[in-house]
One Martini backbone bead per residue (centre of mass of N, CA, C, O) as a GRO file, in nm:
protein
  325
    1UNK     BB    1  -2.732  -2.834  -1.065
    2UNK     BB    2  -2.704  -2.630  -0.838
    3UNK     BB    3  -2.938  -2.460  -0.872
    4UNK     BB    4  -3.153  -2.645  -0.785
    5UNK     BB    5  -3.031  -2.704  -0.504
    6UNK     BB    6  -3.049  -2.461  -0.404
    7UNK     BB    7  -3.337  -2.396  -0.451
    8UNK     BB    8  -3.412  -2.638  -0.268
    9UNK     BB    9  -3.274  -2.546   0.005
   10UNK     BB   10  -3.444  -2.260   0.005
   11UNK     BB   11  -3.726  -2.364   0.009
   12UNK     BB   12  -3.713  -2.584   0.284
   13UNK     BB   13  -3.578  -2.317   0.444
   14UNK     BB   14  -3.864  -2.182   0.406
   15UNK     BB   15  -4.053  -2.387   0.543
   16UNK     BB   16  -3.881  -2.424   0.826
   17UNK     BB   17  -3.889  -2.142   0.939
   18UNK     BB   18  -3.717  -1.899   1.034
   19UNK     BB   19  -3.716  -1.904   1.326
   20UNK     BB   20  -3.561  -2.121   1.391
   21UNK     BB   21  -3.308  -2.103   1.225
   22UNK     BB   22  -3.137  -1.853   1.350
   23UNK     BB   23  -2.939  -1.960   1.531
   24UNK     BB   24  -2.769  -2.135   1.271
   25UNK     BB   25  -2.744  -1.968   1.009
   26UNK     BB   26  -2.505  -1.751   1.064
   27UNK     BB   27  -2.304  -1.930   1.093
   28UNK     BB   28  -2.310  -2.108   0.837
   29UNK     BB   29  -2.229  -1.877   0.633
   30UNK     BB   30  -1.955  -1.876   0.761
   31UNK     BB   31  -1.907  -2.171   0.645
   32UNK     BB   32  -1.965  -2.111   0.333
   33UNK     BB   33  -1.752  -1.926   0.276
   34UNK     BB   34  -1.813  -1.834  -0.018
   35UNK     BB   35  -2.116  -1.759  -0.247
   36UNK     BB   36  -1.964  -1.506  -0.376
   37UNK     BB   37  -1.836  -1.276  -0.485
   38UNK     BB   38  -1.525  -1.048  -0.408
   39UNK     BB   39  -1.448  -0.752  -0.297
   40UNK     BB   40  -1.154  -0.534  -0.452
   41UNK     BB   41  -1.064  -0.255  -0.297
   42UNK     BB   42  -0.919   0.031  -0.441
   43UNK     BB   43  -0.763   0.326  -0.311
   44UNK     BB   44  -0.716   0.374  -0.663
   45UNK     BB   45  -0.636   0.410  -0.941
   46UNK     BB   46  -0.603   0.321  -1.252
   47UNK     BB   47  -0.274   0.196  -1.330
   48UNK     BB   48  -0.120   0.174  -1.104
   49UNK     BB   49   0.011   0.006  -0.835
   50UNK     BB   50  -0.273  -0.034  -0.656
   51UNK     BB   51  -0.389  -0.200  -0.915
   52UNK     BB   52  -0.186  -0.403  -1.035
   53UNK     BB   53  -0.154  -0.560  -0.788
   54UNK     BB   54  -0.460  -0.687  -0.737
   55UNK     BB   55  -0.446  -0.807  -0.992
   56UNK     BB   56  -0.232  -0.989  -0.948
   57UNK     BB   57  -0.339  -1.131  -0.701
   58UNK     BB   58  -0.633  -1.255  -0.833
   59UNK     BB   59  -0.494  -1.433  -1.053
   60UNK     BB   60  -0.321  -1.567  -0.797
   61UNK     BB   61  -0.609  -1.669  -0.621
   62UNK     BB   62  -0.801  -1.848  -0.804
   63UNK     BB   63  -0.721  -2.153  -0.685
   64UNK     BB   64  -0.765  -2.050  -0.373
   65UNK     BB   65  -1.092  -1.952  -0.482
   66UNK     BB   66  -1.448  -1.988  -0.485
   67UNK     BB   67  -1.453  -1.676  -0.593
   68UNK     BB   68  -1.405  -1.454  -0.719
   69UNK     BB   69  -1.203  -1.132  -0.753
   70UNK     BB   70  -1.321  -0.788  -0.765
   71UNK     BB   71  -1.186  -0.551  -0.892
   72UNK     BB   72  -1.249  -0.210  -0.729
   73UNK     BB   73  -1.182   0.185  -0.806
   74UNK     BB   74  -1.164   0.410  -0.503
   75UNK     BB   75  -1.068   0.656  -0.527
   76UNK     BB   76  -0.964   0.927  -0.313
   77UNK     BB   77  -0.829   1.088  -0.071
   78UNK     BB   78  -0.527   0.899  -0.016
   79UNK     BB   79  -0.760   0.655   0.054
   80UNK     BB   80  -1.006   0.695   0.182
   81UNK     BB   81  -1.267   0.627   0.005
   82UNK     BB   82  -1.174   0.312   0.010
   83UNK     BB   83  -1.135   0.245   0.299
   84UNK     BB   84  -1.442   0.289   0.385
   85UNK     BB   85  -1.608   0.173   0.208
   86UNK     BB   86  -1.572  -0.099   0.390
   87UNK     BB   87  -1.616   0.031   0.685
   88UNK     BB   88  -1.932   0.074   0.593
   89UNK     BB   89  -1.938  -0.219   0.530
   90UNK     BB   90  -2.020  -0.547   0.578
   91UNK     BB   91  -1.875  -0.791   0.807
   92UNK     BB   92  -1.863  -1.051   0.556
   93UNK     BB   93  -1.621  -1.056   0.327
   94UNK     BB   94  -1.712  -0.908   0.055
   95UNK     BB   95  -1.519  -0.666   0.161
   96UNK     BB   96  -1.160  -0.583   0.035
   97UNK     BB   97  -0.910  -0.425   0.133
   98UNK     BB   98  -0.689  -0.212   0.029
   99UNK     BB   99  -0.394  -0.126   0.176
  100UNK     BB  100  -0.217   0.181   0.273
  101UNK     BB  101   0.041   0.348   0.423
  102UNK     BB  102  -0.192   0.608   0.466
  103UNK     BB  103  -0.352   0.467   0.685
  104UNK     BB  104  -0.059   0.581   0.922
  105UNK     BB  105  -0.113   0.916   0.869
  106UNK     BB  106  -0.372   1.063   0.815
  107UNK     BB  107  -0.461   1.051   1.125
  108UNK     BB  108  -0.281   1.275   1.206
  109UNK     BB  109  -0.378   1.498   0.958
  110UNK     BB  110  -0.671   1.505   1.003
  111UNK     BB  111  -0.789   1.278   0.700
  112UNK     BB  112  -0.892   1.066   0.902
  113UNK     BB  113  -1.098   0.883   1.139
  114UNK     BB  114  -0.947   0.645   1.103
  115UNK     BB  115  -0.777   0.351   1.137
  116UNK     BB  116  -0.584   0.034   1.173
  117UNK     BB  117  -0.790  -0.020   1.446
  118UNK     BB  118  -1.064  -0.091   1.190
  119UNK     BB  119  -0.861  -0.350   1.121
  120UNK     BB  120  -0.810  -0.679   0.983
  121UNK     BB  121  -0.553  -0.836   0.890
  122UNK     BB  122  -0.448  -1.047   0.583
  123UNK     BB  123  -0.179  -0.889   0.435
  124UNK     BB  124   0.120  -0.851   0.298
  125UNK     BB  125   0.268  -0.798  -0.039
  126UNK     BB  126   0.379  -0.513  -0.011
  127UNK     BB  127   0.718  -0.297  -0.073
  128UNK     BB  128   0.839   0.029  -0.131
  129UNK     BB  129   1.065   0.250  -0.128
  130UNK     BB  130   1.223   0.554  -0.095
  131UNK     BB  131   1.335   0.822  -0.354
  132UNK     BB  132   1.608   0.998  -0.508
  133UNK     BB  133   1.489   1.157  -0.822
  134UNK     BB  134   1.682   1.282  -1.089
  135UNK     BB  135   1.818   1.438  -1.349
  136UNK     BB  136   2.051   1.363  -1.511
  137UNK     BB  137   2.156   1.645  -1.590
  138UNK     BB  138   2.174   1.705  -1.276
  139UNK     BB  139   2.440   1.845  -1.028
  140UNK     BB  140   2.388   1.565  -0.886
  141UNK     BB  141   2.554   1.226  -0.797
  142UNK     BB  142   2.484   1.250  -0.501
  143UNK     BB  143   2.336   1.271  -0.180
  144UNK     BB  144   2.532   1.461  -0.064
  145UNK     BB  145   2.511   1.716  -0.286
  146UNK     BB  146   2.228   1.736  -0.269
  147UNK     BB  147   2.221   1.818   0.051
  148UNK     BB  148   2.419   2.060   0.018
  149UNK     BB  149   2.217   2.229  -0.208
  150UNK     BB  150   1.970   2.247   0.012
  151UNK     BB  151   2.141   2.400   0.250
  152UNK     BB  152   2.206   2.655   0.112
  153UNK     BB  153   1.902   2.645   0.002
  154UNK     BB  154   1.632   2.695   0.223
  155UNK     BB  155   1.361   2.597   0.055
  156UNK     BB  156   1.413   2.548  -0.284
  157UNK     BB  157   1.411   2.270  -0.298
  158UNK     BB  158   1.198   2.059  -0.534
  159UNK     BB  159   0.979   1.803  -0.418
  160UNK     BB  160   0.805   1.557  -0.553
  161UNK     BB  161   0.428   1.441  -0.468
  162UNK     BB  162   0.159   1.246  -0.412
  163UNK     BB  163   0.049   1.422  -0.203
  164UNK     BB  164  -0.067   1.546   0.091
  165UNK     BB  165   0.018   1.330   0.334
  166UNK     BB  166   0.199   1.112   0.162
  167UNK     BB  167   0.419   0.917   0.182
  168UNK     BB  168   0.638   1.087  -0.005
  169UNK     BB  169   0.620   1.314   0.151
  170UNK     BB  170   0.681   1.178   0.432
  171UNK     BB  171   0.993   1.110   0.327
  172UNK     BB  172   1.129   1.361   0.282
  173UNK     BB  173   1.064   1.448   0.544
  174UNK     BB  174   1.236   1.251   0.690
  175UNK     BB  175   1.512   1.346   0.570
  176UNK     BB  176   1.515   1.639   0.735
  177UNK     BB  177   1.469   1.505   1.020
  178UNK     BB  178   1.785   1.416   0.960
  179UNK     BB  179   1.955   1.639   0.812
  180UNK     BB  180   1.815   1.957   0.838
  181UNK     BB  181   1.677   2.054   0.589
  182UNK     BB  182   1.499   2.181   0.315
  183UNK     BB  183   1.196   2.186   0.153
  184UNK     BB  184   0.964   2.224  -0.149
  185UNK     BB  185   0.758   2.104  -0.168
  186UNK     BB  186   0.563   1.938  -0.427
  187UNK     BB  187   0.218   1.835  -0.502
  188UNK     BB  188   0.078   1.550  -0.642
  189UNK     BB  189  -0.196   1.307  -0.815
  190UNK     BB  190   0.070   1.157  -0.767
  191UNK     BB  191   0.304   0.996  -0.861
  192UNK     BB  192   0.360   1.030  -1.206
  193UNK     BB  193   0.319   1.350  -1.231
  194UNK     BB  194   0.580   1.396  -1.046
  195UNK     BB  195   0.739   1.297  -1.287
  196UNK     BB  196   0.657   1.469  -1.528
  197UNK     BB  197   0.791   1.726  -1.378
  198UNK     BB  198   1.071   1.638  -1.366
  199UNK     BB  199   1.103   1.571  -1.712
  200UNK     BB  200   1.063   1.892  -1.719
  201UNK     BB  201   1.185   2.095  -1.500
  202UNK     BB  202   0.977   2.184  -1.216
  203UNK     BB  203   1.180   2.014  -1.059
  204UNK     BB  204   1.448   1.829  -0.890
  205UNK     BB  205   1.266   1.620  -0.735
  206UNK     BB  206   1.186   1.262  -0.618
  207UNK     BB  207   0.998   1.041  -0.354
  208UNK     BB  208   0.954   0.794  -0.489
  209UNK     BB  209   0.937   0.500  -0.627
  210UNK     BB  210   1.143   0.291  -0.829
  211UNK     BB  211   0.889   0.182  -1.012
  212UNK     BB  212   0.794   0.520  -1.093
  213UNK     BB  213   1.104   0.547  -1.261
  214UNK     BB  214   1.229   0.276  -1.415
  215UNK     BB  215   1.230   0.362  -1.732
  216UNK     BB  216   1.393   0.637  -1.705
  217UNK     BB  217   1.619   0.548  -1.600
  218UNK     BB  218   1.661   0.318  -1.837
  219UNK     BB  219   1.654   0.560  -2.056
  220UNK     BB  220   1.835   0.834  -1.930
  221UNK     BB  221   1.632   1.071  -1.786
  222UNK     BB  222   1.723   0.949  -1.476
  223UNK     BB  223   1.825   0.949  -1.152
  224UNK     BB  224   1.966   0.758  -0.839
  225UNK     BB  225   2.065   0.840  -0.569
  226UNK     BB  226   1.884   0.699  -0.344
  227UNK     BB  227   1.758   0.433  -0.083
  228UNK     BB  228   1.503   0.378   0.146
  229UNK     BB  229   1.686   0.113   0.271
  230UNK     BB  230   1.825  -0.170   0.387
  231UNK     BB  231   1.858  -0.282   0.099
  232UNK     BB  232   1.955  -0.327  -0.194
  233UNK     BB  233   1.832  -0.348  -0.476
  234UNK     BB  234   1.816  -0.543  -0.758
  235UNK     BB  235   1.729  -0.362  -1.015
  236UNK     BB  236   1.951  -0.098  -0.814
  237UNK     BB  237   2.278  -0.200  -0.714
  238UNK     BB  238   2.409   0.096  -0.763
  239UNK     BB  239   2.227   0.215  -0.534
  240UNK     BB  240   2.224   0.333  -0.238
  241UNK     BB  241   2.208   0.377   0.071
  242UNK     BB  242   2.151   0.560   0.359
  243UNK     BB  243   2.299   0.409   0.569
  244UNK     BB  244   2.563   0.410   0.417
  245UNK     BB  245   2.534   0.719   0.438
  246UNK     BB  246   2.444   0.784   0.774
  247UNK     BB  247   2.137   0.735   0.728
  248UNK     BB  248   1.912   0.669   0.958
  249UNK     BB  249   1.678   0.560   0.699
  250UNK     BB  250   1.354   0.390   0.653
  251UNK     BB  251   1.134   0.453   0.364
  252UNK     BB  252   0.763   0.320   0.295
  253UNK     BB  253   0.547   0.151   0.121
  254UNK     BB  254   0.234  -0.043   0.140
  255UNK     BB  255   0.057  -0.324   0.083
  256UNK     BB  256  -0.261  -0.517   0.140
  257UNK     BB  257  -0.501  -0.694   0.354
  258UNK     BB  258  -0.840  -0.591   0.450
  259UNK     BB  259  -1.102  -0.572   0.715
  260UNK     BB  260  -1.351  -0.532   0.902
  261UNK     BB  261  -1.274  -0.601   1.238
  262UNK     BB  262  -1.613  -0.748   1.274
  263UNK     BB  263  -1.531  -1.000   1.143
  264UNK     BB  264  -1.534  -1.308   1.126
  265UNK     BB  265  -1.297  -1.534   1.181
  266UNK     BB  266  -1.397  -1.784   0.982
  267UNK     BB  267  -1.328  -1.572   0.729
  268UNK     BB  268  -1.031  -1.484   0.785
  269UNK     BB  269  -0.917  -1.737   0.762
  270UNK     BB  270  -0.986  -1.767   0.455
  271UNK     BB  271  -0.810  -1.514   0.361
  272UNK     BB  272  -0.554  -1.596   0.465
  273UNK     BB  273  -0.488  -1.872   0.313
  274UNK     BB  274  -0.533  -1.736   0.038
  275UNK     BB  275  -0.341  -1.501   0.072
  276UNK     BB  276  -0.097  -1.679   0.115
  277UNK     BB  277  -0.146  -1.880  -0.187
  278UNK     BB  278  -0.083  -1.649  -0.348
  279UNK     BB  279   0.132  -1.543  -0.261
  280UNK     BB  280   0.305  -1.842  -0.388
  281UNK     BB  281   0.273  -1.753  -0.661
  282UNK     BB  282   0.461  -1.725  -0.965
  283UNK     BB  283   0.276  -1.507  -1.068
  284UNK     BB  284   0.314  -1.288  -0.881
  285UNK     BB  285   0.568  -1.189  -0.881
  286UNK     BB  286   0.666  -1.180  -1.185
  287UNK     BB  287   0.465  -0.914  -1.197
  288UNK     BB  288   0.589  -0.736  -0.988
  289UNK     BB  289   0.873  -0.723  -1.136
  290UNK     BB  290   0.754  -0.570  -1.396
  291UNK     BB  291   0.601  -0.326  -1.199
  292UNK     BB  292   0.807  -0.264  -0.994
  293UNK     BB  293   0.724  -0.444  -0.714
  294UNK     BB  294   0.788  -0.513  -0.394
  295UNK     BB  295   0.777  -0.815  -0.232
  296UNK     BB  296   0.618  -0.865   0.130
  297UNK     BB  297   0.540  -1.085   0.317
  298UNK     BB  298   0.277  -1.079   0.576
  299UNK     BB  299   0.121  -1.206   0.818
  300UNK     BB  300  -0.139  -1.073   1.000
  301UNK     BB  301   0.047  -1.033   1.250
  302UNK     BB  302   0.289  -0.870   1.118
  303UNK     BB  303   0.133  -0.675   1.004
  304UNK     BB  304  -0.015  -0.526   1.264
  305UNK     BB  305   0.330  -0.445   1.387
  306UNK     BB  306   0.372  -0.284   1.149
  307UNK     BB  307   0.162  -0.068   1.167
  308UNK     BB  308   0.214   0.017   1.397
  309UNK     BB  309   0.510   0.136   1.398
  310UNK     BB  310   0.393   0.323   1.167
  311UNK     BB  311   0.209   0.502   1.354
  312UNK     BB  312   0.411   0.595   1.551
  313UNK     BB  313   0.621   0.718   1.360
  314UNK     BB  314   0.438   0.947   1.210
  315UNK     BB  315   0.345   1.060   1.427
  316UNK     BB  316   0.611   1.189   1.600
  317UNK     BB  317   0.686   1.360   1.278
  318UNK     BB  318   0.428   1.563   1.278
  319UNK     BB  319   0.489   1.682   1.496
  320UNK     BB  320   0.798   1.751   1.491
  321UNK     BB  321   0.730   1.933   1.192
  322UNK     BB  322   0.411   2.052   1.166
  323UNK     BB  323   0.251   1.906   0.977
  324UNK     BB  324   0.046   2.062   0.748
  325UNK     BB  325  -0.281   2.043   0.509
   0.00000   0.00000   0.00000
């Protein structure tokens, strides 16, 4: 029924001559939206974390919005490739970027053009700790026997990161920058292979999230030194934190929902709205902790007071550091 109601309504105002309608025309689709599918651009391949994210997203807000959510996954470039997709796309909310801590670091690093304040906020979903995860049976067993070691031997400890300029790349880093000590940076396509040279015994040490180590800690194959987080984490309440430990760091990645700047206000509204109530879904935590992968919501305004200070804090690391990639 639906669809021939609306092809006669398209046919009425199609009759009704096009020049009249324009003035009311366009407010009133943003009055309507949505009327079809949504695409949920993940800026990361299929697989990791912010690509299972975005799925369990998408299935917990589907009774809170009137049209499918459709995870479509564009890596490539740290993340560059999928945000810019939705920014170079028409600001009218059919396209919804997944957005990554990535996003306030790469533009200080010269490796995108646009910033955070190219996006208009939508919600953040999650956020996870950098840790410092080393072989189980490699010879320290605490934090600071870690930097002790590191210090020792100046750039020689191998610390992988899922790519240069990339959220762990910079978590070592800011390490480095409380600490005095020098590591010997070492670049993956990914959290993932950066684990998988870890078990391999090819590096000493990752900065990735506990949630991309989590099986390997609780198979007894890695230890987890500590957690640069404000407080311990639930799944590893054994693990200290940095801060427990005199070393004032917390950080870590976060992943969200952003529109590009330009969309229209009741557009943004309305997934707003939704993205609150997808958030309040006990099937999306219970996803996240199966994924190891920390809630942690906040709506558009304190998203946006975070994004800018994390920009803020990332530039000032990058200049003091002279990091260049």
């Amino acid at each position: 029924m639906a669809h021939s109601s609306n092809a006669g309504r398209r046919q009425l105002l199609q009759g009704l001559g096009a020049a009249a309608l324009l003035p009311w025309v366009l407010p009133a689709q943003a009055e309507d939206y949505p009327t079809k599918p949504v695409e949920l651009v993940v800026p990361a391949s299929a697989g990791g974390g912010t690509d299972a994210l975005a799925r369990a997203f998408a299935e917990a807000a589907k009774k809170h919005f009137p049209q499918p959510l459709v995870v479509n996954d564009r890596p490539g470039a740290s993340g560059v490739v999928g945000m810019s997709d939705v920014l170079n796309g028409k600001p009218d909310g059919y396209k919804v970027s997944v957005v990554i801590a990535e996003l306030v670091i790469l533009p200080h690093l010269g490796l995108s053009k646009f910033t955070y304040a190219d996006f208009q906020p939508i919600a953040r979903l999650n956020a996870d700790p950098a840790a410092i995860t080393v072989q189980s049976d490699a010879p320290w067993n605490t934090i600071e026997e870690f930097l002790a070691a590191a210090k020792a031997k100046p750039g020689e400890m191998k610390v992988g990161n899922s790519g240069n300029g990339s959220i762990w790349h910079l978590a070592a880093a800011g390490l480095e920058d409380k600490t005095g000590v020098k590591f010997n940076h070492v670049p993956y396509q990914g959290a993932a292979p950066g684990v998988v040279a870890l078990l391999g015994g090819h590096i000493d040490a990752v900065a990735v999230s506990p949630g991309e180590v989590a099986v390997h800690v609780q198979a007894g194959k890695l230890k987890m030194l500590t957690v640069m987080a404000d407080q311990r984490l639930k799944a590893f309440d054994k693990v200290p934190t940095l801060k427990e430990r005199k070393i004032d760091l917390s950080i870590g990645t976060w992943r969200g929902l952003a529109v590009h700047k330009a969309t229209p206000a009741e557009i943004s509204t309305v997934l707003r709205t939704m993205a609150r109530k997808g958030a309040e879904e006990p099937l999306l935590r219970e996803q996240l902790d199966k994924l190891n992968l920390g809630f942690a919501y906040l709506d558009a305004e304190a998203f946006g007071q975070a994004m800018q200070r994390d920009h803020d804090y990332f530039k000032q690391l990058v200049q003091k550091l002279g990091i260049k990639v």
